Short mmCIF file of C-alpha atoms in Angstrom, two decimals:
data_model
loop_
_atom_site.label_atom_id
_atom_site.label_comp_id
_atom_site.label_asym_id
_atom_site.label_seq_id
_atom_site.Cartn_x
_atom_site.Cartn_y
_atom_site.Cartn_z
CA UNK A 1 102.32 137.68 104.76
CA UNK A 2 104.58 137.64 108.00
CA UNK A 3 106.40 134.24 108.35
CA UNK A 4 105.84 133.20 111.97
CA UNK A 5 108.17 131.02 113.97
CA UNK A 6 108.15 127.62 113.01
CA UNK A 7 107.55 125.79 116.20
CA UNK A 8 107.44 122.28 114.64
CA UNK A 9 111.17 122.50 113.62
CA UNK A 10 113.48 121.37 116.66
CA UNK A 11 116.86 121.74 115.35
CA UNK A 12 118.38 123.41 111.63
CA UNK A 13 121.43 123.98 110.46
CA UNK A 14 122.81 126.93 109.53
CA UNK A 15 122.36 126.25 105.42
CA UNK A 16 118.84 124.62 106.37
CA UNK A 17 120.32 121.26 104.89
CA UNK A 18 119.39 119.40 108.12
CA UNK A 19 116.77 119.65 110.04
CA UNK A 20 114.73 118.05 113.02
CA UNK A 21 111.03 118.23 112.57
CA UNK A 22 107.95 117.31 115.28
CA UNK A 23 105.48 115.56 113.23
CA UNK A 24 102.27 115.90 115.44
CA UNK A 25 103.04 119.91 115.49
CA UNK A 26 104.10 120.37 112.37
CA UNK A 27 100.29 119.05 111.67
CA UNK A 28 98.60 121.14 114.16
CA UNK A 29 100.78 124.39 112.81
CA UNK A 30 99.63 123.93 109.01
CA UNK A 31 95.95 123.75 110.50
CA UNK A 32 96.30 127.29 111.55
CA UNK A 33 95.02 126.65 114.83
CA UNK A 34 97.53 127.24 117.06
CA UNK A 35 98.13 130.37 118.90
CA UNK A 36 101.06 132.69 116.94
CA UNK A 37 104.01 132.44 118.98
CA UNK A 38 104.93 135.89 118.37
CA UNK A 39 102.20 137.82 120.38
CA UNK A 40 101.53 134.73 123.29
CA UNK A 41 97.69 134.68 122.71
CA UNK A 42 95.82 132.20 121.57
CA UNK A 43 94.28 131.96 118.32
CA UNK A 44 90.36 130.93 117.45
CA UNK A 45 90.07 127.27 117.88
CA UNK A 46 87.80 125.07 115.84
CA UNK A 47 85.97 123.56 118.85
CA UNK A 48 85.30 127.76 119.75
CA UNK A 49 82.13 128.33 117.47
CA UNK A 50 82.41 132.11 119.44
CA UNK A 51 85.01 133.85 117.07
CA UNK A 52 87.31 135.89 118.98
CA UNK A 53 87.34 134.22 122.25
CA UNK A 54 91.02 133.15 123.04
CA UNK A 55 91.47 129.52 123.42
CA UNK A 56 94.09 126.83 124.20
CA UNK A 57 96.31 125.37 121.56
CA UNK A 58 95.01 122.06 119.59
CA UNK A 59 96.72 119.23 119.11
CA UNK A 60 96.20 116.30 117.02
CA UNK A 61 96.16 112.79 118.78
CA UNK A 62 99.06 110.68 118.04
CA UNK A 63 100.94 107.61 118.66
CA UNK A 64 103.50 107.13 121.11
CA UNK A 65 107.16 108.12 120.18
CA UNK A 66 109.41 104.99 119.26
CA UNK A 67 112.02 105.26 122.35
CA UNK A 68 114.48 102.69 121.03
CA UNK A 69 114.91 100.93 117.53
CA UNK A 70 112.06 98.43 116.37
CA UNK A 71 112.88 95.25 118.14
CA UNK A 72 114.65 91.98 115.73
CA UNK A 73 115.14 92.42 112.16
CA UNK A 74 113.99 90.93 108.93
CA UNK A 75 117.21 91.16 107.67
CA UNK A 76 119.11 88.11 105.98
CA UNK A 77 120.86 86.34 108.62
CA UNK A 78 124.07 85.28 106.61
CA UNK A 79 126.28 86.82 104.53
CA UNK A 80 125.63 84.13 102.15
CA UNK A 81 121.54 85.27 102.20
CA UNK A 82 122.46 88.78 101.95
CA UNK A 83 124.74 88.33 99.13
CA UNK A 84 122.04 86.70 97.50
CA UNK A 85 119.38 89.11 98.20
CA UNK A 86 121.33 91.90 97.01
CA UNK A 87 121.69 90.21 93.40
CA UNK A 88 118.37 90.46 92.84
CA UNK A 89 118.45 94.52 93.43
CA UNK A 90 118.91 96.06 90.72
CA UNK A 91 122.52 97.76 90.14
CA UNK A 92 121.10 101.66 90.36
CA UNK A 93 118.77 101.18 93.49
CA UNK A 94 122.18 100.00 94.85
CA UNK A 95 124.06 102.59 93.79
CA UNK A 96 121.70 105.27 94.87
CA UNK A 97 121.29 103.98 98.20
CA UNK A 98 125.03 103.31 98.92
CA UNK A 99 125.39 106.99 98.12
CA UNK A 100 122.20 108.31 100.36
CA UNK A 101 123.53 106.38 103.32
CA UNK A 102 127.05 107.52 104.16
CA UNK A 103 125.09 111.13 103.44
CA UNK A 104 122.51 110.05 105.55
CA UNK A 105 124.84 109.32 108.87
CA UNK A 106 126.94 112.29 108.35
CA UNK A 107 123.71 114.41 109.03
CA UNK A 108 122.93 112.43 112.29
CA UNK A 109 126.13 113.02 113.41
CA UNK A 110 126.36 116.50 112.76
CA UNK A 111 122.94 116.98 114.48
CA UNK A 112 124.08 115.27 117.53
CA UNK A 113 127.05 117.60 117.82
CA UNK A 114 125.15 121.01 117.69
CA UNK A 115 121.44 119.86 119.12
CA UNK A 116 121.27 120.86 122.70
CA UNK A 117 117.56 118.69 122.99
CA UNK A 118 117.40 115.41 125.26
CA UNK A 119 114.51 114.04 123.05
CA UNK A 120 114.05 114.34 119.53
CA UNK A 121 110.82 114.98 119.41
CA UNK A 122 107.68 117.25 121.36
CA UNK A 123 105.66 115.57 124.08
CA UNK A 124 102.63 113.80 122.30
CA UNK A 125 98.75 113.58 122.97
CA UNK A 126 97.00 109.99 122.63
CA UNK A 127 94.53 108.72 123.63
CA UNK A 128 94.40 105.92 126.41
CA UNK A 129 92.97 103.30 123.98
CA UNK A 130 96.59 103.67 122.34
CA UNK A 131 98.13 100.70 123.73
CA UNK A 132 100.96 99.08 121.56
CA UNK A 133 100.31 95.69 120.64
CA UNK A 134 102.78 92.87 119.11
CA UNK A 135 101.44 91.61 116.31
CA UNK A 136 102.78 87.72 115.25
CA UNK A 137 105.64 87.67 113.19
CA UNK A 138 106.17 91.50 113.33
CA UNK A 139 108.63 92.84 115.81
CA UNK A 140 107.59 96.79 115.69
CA UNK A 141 104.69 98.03 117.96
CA UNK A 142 101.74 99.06 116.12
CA UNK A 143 99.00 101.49 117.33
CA UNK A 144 96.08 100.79 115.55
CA UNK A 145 92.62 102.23 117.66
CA UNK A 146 92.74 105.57 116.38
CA UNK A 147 93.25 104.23 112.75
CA UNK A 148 90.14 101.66 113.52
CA UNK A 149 88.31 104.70 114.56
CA UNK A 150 88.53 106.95 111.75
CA UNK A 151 88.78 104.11 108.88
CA UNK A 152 85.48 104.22 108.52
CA UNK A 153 85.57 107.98 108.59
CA UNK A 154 83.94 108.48 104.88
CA UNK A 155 81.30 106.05 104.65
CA UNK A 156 78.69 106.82 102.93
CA UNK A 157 80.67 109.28 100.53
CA UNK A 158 79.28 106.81 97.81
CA UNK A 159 83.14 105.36 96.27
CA UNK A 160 80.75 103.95 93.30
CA UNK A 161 79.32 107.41 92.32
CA UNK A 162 82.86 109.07 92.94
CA UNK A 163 84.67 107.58 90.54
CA UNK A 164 81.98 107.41 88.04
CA UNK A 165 81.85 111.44 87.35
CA UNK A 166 85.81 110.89 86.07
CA UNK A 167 84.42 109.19 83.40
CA UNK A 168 81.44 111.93 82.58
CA UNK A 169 81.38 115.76 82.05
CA UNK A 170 83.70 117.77 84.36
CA UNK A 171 81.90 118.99 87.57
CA UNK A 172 81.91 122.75 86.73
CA UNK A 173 79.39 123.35 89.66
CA UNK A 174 79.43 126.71 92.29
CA UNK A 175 82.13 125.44 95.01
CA UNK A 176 80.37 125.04 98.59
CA UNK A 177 81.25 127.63 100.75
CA UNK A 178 81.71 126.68 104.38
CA UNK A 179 80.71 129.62 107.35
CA UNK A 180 83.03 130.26 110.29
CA UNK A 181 80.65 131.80 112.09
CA UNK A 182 78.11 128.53 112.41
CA UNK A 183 78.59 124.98 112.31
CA UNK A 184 77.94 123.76 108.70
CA UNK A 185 75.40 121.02 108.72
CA UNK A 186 74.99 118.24 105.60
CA UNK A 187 73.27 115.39 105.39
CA UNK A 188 75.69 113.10 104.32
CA UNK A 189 79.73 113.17 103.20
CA UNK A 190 78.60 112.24 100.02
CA UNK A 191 76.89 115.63 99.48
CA UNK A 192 79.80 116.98 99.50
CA UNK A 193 80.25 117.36 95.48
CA UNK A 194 83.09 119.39 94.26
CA UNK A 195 85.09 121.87 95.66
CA UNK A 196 84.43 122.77 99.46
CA UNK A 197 86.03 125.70 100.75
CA UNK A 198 86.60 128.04 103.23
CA UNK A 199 87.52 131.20 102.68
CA UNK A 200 87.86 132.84 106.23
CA UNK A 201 90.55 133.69 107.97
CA UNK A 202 89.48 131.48 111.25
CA UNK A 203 88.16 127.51 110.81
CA UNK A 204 85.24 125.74 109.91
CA UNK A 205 83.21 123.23 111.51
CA UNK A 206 81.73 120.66 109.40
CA UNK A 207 78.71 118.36 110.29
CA UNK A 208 77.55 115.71 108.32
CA UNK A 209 75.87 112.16 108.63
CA UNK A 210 78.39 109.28 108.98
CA UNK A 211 76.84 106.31 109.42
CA UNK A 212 77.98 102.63 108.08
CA UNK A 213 75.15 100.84 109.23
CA UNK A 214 77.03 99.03 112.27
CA UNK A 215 78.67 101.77 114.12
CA UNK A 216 78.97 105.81 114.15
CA UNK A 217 82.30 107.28 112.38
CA UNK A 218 82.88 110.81 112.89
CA UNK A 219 80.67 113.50 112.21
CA UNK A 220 82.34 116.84 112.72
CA UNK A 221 85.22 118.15 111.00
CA UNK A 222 87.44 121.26 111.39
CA UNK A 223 88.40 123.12 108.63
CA UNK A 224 91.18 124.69 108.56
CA UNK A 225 91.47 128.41 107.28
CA UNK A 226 91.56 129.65 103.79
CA UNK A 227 91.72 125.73 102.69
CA UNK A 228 89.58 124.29 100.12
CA UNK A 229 88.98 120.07 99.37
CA UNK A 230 87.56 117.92 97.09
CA UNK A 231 86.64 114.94 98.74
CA UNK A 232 87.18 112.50 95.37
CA UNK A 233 88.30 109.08 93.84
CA UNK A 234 91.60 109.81 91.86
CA UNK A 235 90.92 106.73 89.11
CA UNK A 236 95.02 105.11 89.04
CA UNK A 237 94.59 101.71 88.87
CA UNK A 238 92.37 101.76 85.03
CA UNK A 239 93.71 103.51 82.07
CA UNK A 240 93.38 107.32 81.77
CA UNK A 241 89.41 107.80 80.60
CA UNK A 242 89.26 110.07 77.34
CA UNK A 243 87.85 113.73 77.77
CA UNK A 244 88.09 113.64 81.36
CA UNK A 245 89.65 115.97 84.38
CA UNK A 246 92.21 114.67 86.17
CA UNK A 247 90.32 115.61 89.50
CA UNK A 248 87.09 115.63 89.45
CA UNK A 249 85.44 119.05 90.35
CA UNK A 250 88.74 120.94 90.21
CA UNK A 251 88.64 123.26 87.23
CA UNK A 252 91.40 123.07 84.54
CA UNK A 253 91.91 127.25 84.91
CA UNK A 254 93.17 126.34 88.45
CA UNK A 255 96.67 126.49 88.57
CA UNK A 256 99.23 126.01 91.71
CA UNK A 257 102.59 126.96 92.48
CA UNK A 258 102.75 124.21 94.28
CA UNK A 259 101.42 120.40 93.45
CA UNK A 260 102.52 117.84 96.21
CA UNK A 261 101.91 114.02 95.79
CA UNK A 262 102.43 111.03 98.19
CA UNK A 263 100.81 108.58 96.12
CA UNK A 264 99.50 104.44 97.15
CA UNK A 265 102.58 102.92 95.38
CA UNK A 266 102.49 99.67 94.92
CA UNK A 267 104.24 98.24 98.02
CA UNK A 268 104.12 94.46 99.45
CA UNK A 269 104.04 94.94 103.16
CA UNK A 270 101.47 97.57 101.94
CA UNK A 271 99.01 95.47 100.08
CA UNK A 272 99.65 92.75 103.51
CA UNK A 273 98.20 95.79 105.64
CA UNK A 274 95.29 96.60 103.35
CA UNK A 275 95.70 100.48 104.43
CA UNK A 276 95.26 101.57 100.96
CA UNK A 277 95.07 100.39 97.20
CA UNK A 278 97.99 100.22 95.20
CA UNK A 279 98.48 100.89 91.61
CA UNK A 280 100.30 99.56 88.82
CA UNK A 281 103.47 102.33 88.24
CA UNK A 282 102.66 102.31 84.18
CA UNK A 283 99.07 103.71 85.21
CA UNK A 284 100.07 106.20 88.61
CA UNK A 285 102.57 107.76 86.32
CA UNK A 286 99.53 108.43 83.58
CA UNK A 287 97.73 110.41 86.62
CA UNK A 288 100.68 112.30 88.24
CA UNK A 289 101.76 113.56 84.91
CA UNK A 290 97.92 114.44 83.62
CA UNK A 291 97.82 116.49 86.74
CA UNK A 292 100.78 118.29 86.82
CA UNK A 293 99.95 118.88 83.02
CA UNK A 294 96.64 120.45 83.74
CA UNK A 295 97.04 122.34 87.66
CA UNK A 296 101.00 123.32 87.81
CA UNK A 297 101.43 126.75 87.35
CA UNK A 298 103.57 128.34 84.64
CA UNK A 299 104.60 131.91 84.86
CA UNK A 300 102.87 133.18 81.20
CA UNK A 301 99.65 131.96 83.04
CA UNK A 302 97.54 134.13 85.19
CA UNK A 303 95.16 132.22 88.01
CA UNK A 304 91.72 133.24 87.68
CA UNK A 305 89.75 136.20 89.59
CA UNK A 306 87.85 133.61 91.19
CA UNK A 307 90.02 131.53 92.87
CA UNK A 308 90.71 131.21 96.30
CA UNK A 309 93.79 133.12 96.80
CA UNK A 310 94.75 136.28 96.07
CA UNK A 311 96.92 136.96 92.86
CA UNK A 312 100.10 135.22 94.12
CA UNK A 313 103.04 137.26 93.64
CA UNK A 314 105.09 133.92 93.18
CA UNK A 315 105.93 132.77 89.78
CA UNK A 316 107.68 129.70 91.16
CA UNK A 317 106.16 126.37 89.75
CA UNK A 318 107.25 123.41 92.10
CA UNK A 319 105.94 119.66 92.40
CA UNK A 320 107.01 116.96 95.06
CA UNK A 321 106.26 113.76 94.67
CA UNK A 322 107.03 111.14 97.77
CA UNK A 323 108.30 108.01 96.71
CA UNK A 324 109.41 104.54 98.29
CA UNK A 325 113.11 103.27 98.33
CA UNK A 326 112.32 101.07 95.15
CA UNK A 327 113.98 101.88 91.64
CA UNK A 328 110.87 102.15 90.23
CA UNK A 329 109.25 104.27 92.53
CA UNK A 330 111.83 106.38 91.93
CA UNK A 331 112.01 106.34 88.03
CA UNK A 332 108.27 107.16 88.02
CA UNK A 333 108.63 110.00 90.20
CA UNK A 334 111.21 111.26 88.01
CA UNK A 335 109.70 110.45 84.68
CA UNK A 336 106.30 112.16 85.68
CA UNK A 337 108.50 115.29 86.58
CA UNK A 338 110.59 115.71 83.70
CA UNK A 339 107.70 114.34 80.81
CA UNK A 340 106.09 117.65 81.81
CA UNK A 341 108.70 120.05 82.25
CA UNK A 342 110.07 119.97 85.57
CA UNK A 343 113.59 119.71 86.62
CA UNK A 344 114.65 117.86 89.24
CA UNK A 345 116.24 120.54 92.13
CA UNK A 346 115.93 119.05 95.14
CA UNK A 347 115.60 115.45 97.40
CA UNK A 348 114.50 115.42 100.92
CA UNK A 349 115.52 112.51 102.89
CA UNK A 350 113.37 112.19 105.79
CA UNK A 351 114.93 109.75 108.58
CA UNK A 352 113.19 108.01 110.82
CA UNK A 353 114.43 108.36 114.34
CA UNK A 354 113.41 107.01 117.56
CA UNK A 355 113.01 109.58 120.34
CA UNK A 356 116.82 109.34 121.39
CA UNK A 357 117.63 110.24 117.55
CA UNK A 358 118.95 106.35 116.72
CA UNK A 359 117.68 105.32 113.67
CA UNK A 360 114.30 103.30 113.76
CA UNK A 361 116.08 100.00 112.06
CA UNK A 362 119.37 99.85 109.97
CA UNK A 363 120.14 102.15 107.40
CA UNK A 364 121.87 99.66 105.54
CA UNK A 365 118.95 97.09 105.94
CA UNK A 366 118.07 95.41 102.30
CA UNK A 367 114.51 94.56 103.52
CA UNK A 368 113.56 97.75 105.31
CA UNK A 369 115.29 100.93 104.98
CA UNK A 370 114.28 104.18 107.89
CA UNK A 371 113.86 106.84 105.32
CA UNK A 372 111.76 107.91 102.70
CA UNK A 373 112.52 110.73 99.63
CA UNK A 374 110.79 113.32 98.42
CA UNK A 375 111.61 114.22 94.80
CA UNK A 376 111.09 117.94 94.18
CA UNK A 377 111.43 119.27 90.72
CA UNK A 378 110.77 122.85 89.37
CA UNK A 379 109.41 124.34 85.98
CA UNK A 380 111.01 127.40 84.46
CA UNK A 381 108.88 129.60 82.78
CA UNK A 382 107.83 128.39 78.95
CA UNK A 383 109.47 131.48 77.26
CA UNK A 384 112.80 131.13 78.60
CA UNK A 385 112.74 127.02 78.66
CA UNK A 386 116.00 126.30 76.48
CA UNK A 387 115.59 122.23 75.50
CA UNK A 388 118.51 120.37 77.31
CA UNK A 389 119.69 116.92 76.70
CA UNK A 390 117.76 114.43 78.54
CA UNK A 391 119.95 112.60 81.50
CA UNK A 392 118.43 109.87 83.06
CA UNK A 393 118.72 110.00 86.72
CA UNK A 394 120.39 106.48 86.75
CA UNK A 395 123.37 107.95 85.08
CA UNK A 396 124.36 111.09 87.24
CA UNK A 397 127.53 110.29 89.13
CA UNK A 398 127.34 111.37 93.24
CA UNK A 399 130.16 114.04 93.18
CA UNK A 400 128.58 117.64 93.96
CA UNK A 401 128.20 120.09 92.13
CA UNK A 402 127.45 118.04 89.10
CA UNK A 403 124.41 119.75 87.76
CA UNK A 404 122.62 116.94 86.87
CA UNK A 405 122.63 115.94 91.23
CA UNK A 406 119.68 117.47 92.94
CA UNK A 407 120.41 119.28 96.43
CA UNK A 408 119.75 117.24 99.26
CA UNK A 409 118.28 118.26 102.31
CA UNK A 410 117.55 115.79 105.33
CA UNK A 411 114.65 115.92 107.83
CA UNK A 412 114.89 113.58 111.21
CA UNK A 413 111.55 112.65 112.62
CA UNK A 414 110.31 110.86 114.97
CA UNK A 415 107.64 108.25 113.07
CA UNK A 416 103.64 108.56 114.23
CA UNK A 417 100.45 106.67 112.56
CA UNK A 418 100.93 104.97 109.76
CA UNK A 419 101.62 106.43 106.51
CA UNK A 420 101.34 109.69 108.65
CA UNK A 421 104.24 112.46 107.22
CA UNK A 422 105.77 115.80 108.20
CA UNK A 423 103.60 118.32 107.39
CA UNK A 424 106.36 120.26 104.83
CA UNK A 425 104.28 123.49 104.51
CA UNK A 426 106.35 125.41 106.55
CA UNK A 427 109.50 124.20 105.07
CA UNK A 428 108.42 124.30 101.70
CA UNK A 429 107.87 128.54 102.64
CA UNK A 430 111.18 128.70 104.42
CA UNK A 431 112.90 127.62 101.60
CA UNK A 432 110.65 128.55 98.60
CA UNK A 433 108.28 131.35 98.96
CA UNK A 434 110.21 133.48 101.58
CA UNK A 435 110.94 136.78 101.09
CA UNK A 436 112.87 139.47 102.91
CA UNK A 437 111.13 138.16 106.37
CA UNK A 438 107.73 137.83 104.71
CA UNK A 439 106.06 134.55 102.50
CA UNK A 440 104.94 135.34 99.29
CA UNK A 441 101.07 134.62 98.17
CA UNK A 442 101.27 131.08 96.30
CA UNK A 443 98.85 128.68 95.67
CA UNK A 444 98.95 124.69 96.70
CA UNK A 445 97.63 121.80 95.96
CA UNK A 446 98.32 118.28 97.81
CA UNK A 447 97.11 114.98 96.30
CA UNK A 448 95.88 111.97 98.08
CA UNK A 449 96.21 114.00 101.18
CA UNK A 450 94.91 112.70 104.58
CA UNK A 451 94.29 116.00 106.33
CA UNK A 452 93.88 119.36 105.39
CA UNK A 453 96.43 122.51 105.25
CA UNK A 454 95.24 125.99 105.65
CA UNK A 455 95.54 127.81 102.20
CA UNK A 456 96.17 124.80 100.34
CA UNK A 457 94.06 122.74 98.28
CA UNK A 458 93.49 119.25 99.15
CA UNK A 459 92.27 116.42 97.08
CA UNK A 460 92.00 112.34 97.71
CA UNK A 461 89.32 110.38 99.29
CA UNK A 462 90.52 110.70 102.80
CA UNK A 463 91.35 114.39 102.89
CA UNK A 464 89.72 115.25 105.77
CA UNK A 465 90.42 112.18 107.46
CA UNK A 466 92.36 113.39 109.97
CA UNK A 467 90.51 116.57 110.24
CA UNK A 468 87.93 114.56 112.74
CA UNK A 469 86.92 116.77 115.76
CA UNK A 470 88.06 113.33 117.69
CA UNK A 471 91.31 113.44 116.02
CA UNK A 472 92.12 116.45 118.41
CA UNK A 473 92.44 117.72 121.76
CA UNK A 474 93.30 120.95 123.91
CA UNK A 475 95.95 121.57 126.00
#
């Protein structure tokens, strides 16, 4: 497989240690519905239900770029408040952070000295109803309509009967195969029981009743190529059920070279909002590491003839787990990597930048920091695993190339909807899978996802979220 041009990165260094990345396109690119850059045609778009017939690129609707740094600040407005704020951190959050920082500037600064770009970011699509608003007592802008829109995208996907079949027999029933060639009609989101996929090499369109009983949510979904979902309740906030699957509907025998997490931590400005439930860390930990237990790939395993992919040539075994900025967050993302074998390799920082590359609030801020981490760790095959004392994280010191100090990669990018993230696919192929020009077959699987990736696997309860035909436009 020919590694195209990666149109959603803006700027990379020469190492790839720093990049720039375009949220909204690095979306629309893992969709496979844009045209390939190398041959200037465009590709078949999900709103074209003619294969074949060239059409203009997609693009997913988005908020507004940031153009300067989020007005005010929470911040302590004292010394005296700060110092006493910072007592209550505890001593390795500090000491992490006051090492990611410094880090952190140094690869702004050497992006503004080689990055040619007067915005940071592509143009965006949104719609008009995107107005910012003020809320009281917040000084950021929030765009909200196209979040109110979709948030009641899955009703009537039946939550109650969801989570029930963790507790029963494992759903070992025929995955539903989706047509390109014909829009895919079903009576309801909730019929939608196991594994959905579709196997062509062009999208999907899915149709299905969506009805709350006050108002219409989306109906039609594109589906991205050679991607497969389970549209499920992961069950993190009760303790792990006995003789259960992990994800319901997903076999055991499917394995992935790639599991990626950004998981509902348990966050205060979070459980404010009331985006998403959070979960106890004692009880998310339980469900990362029965996952990665029972779907990450080892290399004396073979995938099964019947699953989506090809045999993958990779033997790689990689999981990333997204975390927040607090110590625990961070222990648990570590602790559910290295409880089932993985080592930690790498950390992506992703900044977040306004348009004019200035970061969206103070790096240093105790309250709020503009960057998130995503832990990456890596499994060596089981017959050459030699057992290695185990060093907390906590203790490693910061000086490179101590072995026990992950490589660290930054990605600037311009912030769009909430809890909305670069799509990595591209990255992680760049960097993992590639090949003398070419990507290796792998296999993926991203959990708690809120859009779909063609190839991967996707499973949550708002995968296909953002995969509403509304959610896009041509241009």
């Amino acid at each position: 497989m020919t590694s195209p041009e990666d149109q959603s990165i803006l700027y990379h260094n020469e190492p790839n240690t720093v990049f720039i990345i375009d949220i909204p396109s690095s979306i629309a690119q893992a969709q496979g519905l844009t045209p390939d850059p190398r041959d200037g045609t465009a590709g078949t778009s999900a709103g074209d239900l003619e294969p074949g017939r060239n059409v203009s690129r997609k693009h997913i609707l988005s908020a507004p770029p940031l153009e300067s740094p989020y007005a005010g600040s929470c911040e302590p407005k004292t010394e005296a408040a700060r110092a006493r704020l910072l007592e209550q951190v505890p001593t390795n959050e500090k000491l992490f952070h006051d090492e990611i920082q410094p880090l952190l500037l140094s690869a702004l600064h050497g992006i503004r000295g080689k990055y040619r770009g007067a915005r940071w970011c592509r143009p965006r699509h949104f719609s008009d109803e995107e107005i910012p608003r003020t809320r009281k007592r917040r000084a950021e802008p929030e765009y909200v309509t196209l979040e109110k829109r979709t948030q009641n995208l899955l009703k009537g996907s039946s939550t109650a009967k969801v989570s029930r079949s963790h507790h029963a027999a494992p759903n070992i029933r025929p995955p539903t195969i989706l047509s390109s060639t014909s829009t895919n009609v079903f009576e309801s989101i909730s019929s939608l029981d196991g594994i959905v996929r579709n196997p062509s090499s062009q999208p999907a369109l899915l149709k299905a009743d969506c009805h709350d009983g006050i108002e219409p949510a989306p109906s039609e979904y594109i589906i991205p190529p050679e991607s497969q979902f389970i549209l499920c309740t992961i069950p993190i906030s009760e303790p792990r059920p006995k003789s259960t699957f992990p994800i319901s509907g997903l076999p055991s025998t499917q394995k992935f070279n790639l599991v990626l997490f950004d998981p509902p931590w348990p966050n205060r400005s979070v459980r404010r909002s009331g985006h998403y439930s959070t979960h106890p860390y004692e009880l998310l930990t339980q469900r990362l590491q029965d996952i990665l237990h029972m779907h990450a790939f080892t290399s004396d395993q073979t995938p099964p003839l019947n699953n989506l992919y090809r045999y993958p040539q990779s033997q790689l075994s990689l999981a990333g787990i997204w975390t927040t900025n607090s110590e625990k967050s961070r222990q648990t993302a570590y602790d559910s990597l290295t409880s089932t074998g993985f080592t930690v390799v790498e950390e992506w920082i992703w900044i977040k930048i306004t348009a004019n590359g200035d970061p969206v609030s103070p790096v240093n801020g105790l309250w709020r920091k503009p960057y998130e981490i995503l832990v990456i760790g890596r499994r060596e095959p089981v017959s050459v695993t030699v057992p290695e004392p185990e060093i907390p994280f906590s203790s490693c010191k910061s000086l490179e190339p101590d072995p026990c100090v992950p490589k660290r990669r930054f990605i600037a990018a311009v912030p769009d909807l909430h809890s909305r993230k670069p799509n990595l696919k591209g990255l992680f192929e760049r960097l993992f899978f590639a090949r003398d020009g070419s990507v290796q077959q792998y296999t993926a699987l991203e959990v708690f996802a809120r859009n779909l990736t063609a190839g991967w696997c996707a499973a949550g309860n708002e995968v296909i979220k953002f995969n509403a035909r509304e959610c896009w436009v041509e241009g």
